[in-house]
Short mmCIF file of C-alpha atoms and ligand atoms in Angstrom, two decimals:
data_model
loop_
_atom_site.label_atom_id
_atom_site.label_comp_id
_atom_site.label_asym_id
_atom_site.label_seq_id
_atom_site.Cartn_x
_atom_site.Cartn_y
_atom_site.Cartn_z
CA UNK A 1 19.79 2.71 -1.49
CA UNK A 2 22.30 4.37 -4.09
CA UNK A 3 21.81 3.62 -7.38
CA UNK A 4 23.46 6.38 -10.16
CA UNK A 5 21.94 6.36 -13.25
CA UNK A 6 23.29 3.89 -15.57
CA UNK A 7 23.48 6.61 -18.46
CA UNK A 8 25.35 9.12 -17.04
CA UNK A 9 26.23 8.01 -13.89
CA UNK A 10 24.86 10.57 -11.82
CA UNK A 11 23.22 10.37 -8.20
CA UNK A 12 20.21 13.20 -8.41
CA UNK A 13 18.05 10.26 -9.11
CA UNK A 14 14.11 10.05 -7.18
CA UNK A 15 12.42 6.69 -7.04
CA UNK A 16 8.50 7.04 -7.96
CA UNK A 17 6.93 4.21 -6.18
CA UNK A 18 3.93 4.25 -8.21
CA UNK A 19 3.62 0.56 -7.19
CA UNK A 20 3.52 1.21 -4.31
CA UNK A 21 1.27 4.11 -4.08
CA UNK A 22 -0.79 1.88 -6.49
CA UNK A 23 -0.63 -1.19 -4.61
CA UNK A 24 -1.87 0.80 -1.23
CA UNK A 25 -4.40 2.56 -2.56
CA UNK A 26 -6.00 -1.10 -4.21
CA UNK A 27 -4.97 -2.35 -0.79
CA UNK A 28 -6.92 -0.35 1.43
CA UNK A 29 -10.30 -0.35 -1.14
CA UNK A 30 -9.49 -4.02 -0.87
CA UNK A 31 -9.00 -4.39 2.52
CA UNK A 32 -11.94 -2.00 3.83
CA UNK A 33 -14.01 -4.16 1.44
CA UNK A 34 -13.37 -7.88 3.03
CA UNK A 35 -12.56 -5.38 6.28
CA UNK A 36 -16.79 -4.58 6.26
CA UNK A 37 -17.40 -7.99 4.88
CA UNK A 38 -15.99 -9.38 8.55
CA UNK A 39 -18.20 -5.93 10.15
CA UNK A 40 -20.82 -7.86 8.79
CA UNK A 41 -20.15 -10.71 10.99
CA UNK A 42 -18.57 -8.84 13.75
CA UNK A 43 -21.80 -6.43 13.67
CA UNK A 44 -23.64 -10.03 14.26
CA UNK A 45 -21.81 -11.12 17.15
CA UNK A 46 -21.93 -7.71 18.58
CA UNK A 47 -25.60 -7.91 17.74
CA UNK A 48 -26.00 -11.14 19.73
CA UNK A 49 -23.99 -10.22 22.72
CA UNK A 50 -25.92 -7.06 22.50
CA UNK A 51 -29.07 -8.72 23.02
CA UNK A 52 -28.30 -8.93 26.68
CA UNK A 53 -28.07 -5.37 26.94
CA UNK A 54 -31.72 -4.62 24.97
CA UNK A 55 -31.89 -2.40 21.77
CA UNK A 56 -29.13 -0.65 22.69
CA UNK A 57 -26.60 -3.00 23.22
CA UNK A 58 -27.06 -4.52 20.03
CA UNK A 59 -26.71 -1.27 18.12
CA UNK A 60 -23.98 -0.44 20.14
CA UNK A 61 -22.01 -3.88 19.36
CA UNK A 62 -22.85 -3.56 15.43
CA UNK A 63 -21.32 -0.55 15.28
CA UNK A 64 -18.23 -1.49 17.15
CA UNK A 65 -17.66 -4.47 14.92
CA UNK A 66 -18.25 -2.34 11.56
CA UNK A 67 -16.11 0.22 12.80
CA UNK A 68 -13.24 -2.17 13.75
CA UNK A 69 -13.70 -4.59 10.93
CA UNK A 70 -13.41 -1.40 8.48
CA UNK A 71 -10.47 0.17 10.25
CA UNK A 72 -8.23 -3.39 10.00
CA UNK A 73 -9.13 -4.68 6.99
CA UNK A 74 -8.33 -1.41 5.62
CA UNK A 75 -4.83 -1.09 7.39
CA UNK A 76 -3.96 -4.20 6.56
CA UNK A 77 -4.86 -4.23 3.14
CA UNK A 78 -2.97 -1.04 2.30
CA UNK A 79 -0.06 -2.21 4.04
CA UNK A 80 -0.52 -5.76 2.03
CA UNK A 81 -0.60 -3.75 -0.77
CA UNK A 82 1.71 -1.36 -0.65
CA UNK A 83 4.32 -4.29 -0.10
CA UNK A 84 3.15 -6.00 -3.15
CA UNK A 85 3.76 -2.51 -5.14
CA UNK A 86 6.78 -2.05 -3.62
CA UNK A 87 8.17 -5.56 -5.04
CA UNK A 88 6.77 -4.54 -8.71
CA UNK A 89 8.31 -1.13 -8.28
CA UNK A 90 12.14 -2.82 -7.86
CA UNK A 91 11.51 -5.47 -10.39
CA UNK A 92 9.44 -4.54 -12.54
CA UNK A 93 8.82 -0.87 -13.15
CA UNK A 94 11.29 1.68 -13.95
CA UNK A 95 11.22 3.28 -10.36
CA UNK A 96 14.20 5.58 -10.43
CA UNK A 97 14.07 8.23 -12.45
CA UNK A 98 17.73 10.69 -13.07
CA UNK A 99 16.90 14.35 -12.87
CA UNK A 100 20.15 15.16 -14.73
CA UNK A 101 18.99 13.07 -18.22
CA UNK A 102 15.82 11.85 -17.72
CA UNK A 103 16.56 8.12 -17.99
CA UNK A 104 14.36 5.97 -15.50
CA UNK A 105 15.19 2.42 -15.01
CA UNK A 106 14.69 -0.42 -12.41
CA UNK A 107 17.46 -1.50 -9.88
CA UNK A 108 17.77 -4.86 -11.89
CA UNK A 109 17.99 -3.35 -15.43
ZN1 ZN T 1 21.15 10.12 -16.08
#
């Protein structure tokens, strides 16, 4: 997207994203959080299908459902959150910044 700087008009401008760098960083935390909540669960139901296969299969299935509950929740919650950040950083943050004066604004400003 082009957007020159509304103060002097010029194009060297960089967009920061820090909402959305923000926003993906909260995500993942967030994400591998509810992500080891549902490893709980996941390491249950592994745990009781695992029964079948003795000791082993129900360590075996716990770990598999950590690992995977971790590794989605995670991805999805930084990508969750990384959208959310990337809405604050075009409405509400000053995400471009011009090199040539300094000025940062938002797309909307
Ligand atoms: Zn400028």
């Amino acid at each position: 997207m082009y957007t020159p700087c509304p103060c002097c008009n010029s194009g060297r401008v960089i967009t920061k994203n820090i909402g959305r760098t923000t926003g993906g960083v909260i995500g993942s935390v967030g994400g591998a959080a509810s992500g080891a909540a549902g490893a709980l669960s996941g390491a249950e139901i592994g745990g009781a299908l695992g029964v079948v296969g003795g000791p082993v299969g129900i360590a075996l299935g716990g770990i598999a459902g950590a690992i995977l509950g971790g590794l989605f929740g995670g991805a999805a919650g930084g990508l969750a959150g990384a959208t959310i950040g990337e809405q604050l950083d075009e409405r509400v943050l000053n995400n471009y910044e011009c090199l040539e004066c300094g000025h940062t604004y938002s797309v909307n400003s």
